[in-house]
PDB file of C-alpha atoms in Angstrom:
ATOM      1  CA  UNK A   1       7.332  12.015  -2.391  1.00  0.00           C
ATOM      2  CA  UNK A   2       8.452   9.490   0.317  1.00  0.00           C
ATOM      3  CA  UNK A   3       7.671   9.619   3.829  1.00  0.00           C
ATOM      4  CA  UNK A   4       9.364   6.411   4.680  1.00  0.00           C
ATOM      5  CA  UNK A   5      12.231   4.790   4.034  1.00  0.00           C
ATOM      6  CA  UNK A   6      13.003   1.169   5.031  1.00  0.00           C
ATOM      7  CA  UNK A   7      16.544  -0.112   5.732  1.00  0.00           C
ATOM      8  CA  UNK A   8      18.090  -2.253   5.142  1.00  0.00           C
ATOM      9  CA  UNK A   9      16.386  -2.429   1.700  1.00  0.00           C
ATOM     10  CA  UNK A  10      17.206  -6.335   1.459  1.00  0.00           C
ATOM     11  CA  UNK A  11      17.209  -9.059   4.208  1.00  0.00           C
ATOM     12  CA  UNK A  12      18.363 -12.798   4.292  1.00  0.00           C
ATOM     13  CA  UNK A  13      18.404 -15.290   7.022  1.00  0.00           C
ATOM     14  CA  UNK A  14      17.912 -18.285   8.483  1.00  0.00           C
ATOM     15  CA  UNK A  15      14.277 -20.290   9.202  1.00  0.00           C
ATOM     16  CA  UNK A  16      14.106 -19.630  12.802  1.00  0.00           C
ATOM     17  CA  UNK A  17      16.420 -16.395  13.111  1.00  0.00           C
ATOM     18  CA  UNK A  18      15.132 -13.026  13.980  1.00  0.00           C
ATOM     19  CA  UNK A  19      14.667 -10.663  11.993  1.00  0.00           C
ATOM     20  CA  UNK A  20      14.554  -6.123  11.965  1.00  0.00           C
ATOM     21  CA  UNK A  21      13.595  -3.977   9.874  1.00  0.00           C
ATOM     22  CA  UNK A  22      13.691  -0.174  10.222  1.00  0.00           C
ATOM     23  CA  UNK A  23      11.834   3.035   8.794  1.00  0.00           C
ATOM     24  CA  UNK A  24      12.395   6.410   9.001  1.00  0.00           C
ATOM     25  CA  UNK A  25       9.998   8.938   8.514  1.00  0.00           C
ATOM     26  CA  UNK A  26      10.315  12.780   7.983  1.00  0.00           C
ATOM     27  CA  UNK A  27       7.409  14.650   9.361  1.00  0.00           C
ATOM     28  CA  UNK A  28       5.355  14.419  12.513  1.00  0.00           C
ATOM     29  CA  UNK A  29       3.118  12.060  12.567  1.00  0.00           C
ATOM     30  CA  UNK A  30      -0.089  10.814  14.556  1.00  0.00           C
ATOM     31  CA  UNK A  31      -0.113   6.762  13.543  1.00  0.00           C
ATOM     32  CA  UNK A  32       2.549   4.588  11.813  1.00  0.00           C
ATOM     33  CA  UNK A  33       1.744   0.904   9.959  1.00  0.00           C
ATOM     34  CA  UNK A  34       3.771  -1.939   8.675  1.00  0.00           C
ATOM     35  CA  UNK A  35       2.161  -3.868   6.010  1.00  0.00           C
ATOM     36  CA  UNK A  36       3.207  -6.879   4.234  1.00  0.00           C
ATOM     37  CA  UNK A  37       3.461  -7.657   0.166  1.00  0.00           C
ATOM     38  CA  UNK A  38       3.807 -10.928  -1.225  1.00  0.00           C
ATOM     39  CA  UNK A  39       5.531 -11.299  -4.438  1.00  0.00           C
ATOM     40  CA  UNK A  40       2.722 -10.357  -7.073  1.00  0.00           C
ATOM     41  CA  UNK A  41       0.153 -10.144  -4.319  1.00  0.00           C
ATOM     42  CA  UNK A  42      -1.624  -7.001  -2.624  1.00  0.00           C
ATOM     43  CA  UNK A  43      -0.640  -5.108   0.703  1.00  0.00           C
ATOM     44  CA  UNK A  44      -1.520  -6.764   3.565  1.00  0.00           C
ATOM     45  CA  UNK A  45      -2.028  -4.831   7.372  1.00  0.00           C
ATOM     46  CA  UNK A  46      -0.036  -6.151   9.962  1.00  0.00           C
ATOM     47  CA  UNK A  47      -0.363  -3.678  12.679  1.00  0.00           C
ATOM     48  CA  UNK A  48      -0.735  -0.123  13.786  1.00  0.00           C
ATOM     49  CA  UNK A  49       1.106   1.844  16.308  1.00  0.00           C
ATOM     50  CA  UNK A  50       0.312   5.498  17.534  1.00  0.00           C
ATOM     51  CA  UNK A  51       2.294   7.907  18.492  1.00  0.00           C
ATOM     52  CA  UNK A  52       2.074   8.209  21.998  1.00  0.00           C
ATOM     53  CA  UNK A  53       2.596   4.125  21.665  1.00  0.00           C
ATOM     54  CA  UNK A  54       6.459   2.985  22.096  1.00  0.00           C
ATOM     55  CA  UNK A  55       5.603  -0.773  21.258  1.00  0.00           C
ATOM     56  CA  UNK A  56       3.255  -3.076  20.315  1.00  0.00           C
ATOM     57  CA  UNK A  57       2.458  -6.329  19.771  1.00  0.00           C
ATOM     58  CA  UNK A  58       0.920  -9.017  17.491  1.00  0.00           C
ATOM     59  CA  UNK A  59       2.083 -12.645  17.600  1.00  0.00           C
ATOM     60  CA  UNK A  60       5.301 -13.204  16.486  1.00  0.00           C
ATOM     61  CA  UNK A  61       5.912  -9.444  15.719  1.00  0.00           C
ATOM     62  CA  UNK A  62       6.579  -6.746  17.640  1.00  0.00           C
ATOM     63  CA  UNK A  63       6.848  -2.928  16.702  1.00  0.00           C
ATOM     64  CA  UNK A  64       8.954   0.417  18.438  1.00  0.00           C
ATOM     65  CA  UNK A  65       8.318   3.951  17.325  1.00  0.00           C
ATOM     66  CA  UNK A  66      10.532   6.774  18.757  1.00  0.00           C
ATOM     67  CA  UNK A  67       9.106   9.390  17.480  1.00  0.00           C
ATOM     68  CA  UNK A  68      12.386  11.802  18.852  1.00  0.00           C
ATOM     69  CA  UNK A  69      14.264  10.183  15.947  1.00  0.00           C
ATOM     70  CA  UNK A  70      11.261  10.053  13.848  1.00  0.00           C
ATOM     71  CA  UNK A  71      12.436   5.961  13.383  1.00  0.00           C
ATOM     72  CA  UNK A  72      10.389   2.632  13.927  1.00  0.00           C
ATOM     73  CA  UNK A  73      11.341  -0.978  13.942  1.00  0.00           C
ATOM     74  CA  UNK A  74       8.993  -4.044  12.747  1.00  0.00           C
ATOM     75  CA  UNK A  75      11.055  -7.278  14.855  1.00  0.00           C
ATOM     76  CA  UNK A  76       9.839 -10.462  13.237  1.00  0.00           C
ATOM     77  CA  UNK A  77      10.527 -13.321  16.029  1.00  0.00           C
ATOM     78  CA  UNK A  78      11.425 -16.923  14.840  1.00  0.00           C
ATOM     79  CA  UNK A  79      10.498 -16.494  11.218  1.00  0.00           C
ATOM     80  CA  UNK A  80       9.558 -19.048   9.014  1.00  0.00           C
ATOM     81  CA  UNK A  81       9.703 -19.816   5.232  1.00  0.00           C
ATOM     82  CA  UNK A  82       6.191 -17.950   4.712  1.00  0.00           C
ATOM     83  CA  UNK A  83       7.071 -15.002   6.074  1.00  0.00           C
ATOM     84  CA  UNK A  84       9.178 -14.249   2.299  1.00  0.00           C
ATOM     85  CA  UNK A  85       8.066 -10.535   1.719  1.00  0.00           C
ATOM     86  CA  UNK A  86       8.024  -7.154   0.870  1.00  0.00           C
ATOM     87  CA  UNK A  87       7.641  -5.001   4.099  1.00  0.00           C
ATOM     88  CA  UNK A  88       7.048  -1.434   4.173  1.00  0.00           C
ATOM     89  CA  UNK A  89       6.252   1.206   6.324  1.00  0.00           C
ATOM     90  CA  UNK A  90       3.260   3.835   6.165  1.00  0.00           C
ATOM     91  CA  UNK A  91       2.984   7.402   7.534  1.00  0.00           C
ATOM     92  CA  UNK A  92      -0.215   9.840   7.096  1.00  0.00           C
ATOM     93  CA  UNK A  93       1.881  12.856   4.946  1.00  0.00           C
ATOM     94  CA  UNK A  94       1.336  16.026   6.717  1.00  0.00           C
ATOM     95  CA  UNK A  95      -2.063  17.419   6.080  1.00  0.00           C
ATOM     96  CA  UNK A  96      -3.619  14.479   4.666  1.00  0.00           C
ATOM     97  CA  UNK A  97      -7.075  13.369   4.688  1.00  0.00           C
ATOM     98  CA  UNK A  98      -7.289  10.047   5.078  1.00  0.00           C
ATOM     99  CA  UNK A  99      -3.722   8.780   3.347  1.00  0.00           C
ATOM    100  CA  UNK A 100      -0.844   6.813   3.842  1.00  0.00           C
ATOM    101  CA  UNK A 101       2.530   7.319   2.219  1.00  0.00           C
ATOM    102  CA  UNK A 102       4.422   4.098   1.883  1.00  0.00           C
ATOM    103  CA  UNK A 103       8.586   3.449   1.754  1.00  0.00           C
ATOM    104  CA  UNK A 104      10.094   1.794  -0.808  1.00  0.00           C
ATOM    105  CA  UNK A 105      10.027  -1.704   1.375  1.00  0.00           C
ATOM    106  CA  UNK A 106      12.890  -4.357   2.614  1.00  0.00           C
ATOM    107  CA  UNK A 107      12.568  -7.653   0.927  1.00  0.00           C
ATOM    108  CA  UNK A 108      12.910 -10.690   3.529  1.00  0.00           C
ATOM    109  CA  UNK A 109      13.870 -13.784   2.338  1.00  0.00           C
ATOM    110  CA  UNK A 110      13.625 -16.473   4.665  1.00  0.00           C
ATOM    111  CA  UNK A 111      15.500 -19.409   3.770  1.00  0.00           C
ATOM    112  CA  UNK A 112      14.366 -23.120   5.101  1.00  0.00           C
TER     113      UNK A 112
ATOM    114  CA  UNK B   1     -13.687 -13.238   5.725  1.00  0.00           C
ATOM    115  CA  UNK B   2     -14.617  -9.375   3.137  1.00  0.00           C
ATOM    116  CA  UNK B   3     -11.945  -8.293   0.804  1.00  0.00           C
ATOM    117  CA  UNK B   4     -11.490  -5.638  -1.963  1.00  0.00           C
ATOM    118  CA  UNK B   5     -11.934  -7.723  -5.965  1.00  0.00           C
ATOM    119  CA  UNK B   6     -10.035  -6.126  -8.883  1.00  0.00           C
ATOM    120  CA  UNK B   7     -10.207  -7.622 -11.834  1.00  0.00           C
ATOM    121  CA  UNK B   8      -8.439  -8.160 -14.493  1.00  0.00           C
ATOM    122  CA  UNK B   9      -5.303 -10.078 -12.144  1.00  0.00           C
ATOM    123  CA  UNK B  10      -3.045  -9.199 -15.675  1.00  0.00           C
ATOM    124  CA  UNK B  11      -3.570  -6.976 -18.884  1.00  0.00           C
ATOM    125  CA  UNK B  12      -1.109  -6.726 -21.444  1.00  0.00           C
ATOM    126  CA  UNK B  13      -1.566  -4.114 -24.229  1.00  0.00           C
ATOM    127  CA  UNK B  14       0.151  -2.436 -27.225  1.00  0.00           C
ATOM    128  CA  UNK B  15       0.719   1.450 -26.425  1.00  0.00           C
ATOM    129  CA  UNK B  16      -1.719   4.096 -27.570  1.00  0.00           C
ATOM    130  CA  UNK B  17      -4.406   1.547 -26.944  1.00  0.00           C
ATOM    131  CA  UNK B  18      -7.193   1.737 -24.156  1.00  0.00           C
ATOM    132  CA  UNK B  19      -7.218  -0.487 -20.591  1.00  0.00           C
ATOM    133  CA  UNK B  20      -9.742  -0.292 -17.644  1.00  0.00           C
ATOM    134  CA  UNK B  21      -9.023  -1.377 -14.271  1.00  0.00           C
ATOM    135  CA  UNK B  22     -12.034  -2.552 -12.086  1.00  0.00           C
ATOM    136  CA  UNK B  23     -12.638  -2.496  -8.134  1.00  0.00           C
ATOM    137  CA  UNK B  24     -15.259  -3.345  -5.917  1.00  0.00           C
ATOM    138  CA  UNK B  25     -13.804  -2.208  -2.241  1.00  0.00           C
ATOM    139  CA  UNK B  26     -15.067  -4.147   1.133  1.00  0.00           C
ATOM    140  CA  UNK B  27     -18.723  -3.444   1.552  1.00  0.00           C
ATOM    141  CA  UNK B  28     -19.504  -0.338   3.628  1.00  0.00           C
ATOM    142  CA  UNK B  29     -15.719   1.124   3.101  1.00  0.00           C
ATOM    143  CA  UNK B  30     -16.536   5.039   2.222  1.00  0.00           C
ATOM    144  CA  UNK B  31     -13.014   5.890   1.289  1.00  0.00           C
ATOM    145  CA  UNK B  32     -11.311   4.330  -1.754  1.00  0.00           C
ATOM    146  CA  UNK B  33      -7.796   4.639  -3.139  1.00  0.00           C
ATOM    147  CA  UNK B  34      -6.179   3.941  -6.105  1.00  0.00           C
ATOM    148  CA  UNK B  35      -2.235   3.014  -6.208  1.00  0.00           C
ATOM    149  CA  UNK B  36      -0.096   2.484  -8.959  1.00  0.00           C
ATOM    150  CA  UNK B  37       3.440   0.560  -7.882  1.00  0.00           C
ATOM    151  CA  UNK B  38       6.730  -0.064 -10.375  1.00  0.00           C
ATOM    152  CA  UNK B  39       8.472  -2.975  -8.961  1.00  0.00           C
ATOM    153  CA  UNK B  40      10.833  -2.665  -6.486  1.00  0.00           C
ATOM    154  CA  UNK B  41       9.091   0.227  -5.461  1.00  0.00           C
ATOM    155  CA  UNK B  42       6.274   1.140  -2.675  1.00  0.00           C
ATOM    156  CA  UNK B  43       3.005   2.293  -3.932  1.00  0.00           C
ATOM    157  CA  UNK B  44       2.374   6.028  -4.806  1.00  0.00           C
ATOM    158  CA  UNK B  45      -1.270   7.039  -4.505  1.00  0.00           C
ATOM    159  CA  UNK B  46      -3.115   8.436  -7.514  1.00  0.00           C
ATOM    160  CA  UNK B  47      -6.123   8.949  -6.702  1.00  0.00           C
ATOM    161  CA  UNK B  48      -8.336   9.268  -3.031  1.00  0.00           C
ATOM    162  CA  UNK B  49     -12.245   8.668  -3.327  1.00  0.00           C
ATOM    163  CA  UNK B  50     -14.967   9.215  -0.376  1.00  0.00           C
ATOM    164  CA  UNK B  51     -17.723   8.028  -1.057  1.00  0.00           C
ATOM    165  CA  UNK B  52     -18.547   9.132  -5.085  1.00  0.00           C
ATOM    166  CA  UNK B  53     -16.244  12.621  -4.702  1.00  0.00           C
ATOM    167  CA  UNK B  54     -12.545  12.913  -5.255  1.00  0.00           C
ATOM    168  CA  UNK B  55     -10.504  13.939  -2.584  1.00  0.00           C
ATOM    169  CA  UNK B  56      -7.579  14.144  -4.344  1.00  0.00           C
ATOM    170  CA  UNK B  57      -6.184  13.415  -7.734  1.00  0.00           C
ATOM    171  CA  UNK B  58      -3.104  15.294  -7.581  1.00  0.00           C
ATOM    172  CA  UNK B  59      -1.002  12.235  -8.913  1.00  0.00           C
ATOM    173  CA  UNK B  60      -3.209  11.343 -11.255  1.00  0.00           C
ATOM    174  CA  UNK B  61      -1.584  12.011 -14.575  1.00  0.00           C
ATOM    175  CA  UNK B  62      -5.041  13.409 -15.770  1.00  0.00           C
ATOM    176  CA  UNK B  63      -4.294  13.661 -19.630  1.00  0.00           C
ATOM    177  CA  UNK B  64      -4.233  10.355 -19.871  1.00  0.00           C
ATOM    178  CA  UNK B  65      -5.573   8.876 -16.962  1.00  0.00           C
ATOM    179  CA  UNK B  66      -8.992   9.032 -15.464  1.00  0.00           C
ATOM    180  CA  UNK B  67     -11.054   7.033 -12.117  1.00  0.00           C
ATOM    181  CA  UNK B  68     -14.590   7.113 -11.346  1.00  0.00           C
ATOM    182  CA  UNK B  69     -16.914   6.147  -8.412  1.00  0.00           C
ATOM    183  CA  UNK B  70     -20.243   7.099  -9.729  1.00  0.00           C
ATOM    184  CA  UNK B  71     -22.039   5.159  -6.947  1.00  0.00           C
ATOM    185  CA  UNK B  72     -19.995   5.610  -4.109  1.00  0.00           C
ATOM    186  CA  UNK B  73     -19.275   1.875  -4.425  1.00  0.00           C
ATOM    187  CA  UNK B  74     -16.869   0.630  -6.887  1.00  0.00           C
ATOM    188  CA  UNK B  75     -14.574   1.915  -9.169  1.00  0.00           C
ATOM    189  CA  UNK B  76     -12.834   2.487 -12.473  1.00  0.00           C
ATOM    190  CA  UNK B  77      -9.344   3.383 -13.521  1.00  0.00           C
ATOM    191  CA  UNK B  78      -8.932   4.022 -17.165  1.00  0.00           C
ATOM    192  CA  UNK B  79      -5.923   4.915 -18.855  1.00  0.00           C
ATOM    193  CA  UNK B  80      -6.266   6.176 -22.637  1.00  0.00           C
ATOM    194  CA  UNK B  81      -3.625   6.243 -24.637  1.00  0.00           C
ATOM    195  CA  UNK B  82      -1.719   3.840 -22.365  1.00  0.00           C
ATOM    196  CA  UNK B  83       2.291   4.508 -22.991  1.00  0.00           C
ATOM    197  CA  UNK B  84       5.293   2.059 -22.595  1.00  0.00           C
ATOM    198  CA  UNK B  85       5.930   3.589 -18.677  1.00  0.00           C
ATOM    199  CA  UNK B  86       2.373   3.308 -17.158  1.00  0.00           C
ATOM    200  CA  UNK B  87       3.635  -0.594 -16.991  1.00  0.00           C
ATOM    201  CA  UNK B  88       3.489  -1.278 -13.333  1.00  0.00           C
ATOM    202  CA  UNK B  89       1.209  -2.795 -10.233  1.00  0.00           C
ATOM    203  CA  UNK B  90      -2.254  -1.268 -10.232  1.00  0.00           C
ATOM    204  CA  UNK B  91      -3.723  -1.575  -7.166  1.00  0.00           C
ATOM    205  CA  UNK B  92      -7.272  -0.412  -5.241  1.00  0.00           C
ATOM    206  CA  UNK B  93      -7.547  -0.277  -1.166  1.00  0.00           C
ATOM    207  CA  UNK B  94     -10.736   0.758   0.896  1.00  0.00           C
ATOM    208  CA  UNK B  95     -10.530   1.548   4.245  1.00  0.00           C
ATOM    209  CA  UNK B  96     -13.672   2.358   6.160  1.00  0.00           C
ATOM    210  CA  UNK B  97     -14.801   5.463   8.094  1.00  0.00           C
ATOM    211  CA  UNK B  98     -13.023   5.186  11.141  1.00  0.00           C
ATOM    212  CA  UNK B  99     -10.401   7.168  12.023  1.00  0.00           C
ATOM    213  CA  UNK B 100      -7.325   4.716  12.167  1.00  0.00           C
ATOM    214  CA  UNK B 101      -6.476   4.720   8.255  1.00  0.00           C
ATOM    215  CA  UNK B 102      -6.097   1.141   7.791  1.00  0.00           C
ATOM    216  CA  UNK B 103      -6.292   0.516   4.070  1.00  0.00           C
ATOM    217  CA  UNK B 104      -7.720  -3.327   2.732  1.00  0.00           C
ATOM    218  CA  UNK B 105      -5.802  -4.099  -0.524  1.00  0.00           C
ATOM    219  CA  UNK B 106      -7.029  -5.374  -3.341  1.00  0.00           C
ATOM    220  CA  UNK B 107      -4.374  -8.719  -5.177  1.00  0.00           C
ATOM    221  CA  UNK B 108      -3.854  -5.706  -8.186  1.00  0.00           C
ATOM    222  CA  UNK B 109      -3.837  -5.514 -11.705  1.00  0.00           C
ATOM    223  CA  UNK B 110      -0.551  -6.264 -13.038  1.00  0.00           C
ATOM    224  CA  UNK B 111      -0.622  -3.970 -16.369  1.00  0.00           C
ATOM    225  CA  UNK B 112       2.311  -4.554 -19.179  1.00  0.00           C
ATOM    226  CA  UNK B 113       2.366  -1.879 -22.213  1.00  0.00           C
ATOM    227  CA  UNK B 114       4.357  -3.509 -25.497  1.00  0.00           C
TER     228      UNK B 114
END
């Protein structure tokens, strides 16, 4: 079963424009990550935010968890052409020992 | 800069026949997972290694599936008789013993049953 789910679960804009994503999660949790999927490629980790964290950030992203409405954003500043992807969140299910349960993803397209 | 080989990149095979999947994790990464993703979809786990034990394999369809670490390094996933709905995204992650969960993926296997 799903932890997260991403919305909206596609995403076009402009080279340049911002762009937000958003995941929801169900159960309480202790960490959340955003990770990145090229088409065809592997998962890649973009960053990590705790839960006694509200935001974070790494370069041109920057990530909010409010964990009262169990909901956090992933803001992608001035985006480019290469940031075309699959982005999903991951939660730690409850109980688990060492695992993450990932959301079904938004696809960004950026378009030059 | 360390990352986590699979190999093959693509398989293709008729149904009812045999496939292995191979990883070798990032060197010194005690826990190793196994994820199988249909497109469009995120990954679902199947299978959680530490070190050589199983942690859990309660996704792993075991009657037809199976994953070993005999070494505690790297891995197998075999699937035997492979059927026309195991076609998906294989792919293996490590992450290392730290606390913080972050998982190192592997580029995948991307498996088609005809």
């Amino acid at each position: 079963s799903q932890q997260g789910e991403e919305d909206p679960q596609a995403l076009s804009i402009q080279e340049g424009e911002n762009a937000t994503m958003n995941c929801s999660y169900k159960t309480s949790i202790n960490n959340l990550q955003w990770y990145r999927q090229n088409s065809g490629r592997g998962l890649v980790h973009l960053i990590l935010i705790r839960s006694n964290e509200r935001e974070k950030h790494s370069g041109r992203l920057r990530v909010t968890l409010d964990t009262s409405k169990k909901s956090s954003s992933l803001l992608i500043t001035a985006s480019r052409a290469a940031d075309t992807a699959s982005y999903f969140c991951a939660t730690p299910p409850s109980g688990s020992a060492r695992q993450l349960t990932f959301g079904s993803g938004t696809q960004l397209t950026v378009l030059p | 800069e360390a990352e986590v080989a699979q190999s093959p990149r693509y398989k293709i095979t008729e149904k009812s026949q045999a496939v292995a999947f191979w990883c070798d994790p990032i060197s010194g990464h005690a826990t190793l997972y196994w994820y199988r993703q249909i497109l469009g979809q995120g990954p679902e786990l199947l299978v959680q290694f530490q070190d050589e034990s199983v942690v859990d394999d309660s996704q792993l369809p075991k009657d037809r599936f199976s994953a070993e670490r005999l070494k505690g390094v790297d891995s197998t996933l075999k699937i035997q008789p492979a059927e026309l709905g195991d076609s998906a995204m294989y792919l293996c992650a490590s992450s290392p013993r730290e606390d913080l969960y972050e998982q190192y993926f592997g580029p995948g296997t991307r498996l088609t049953v005809t």
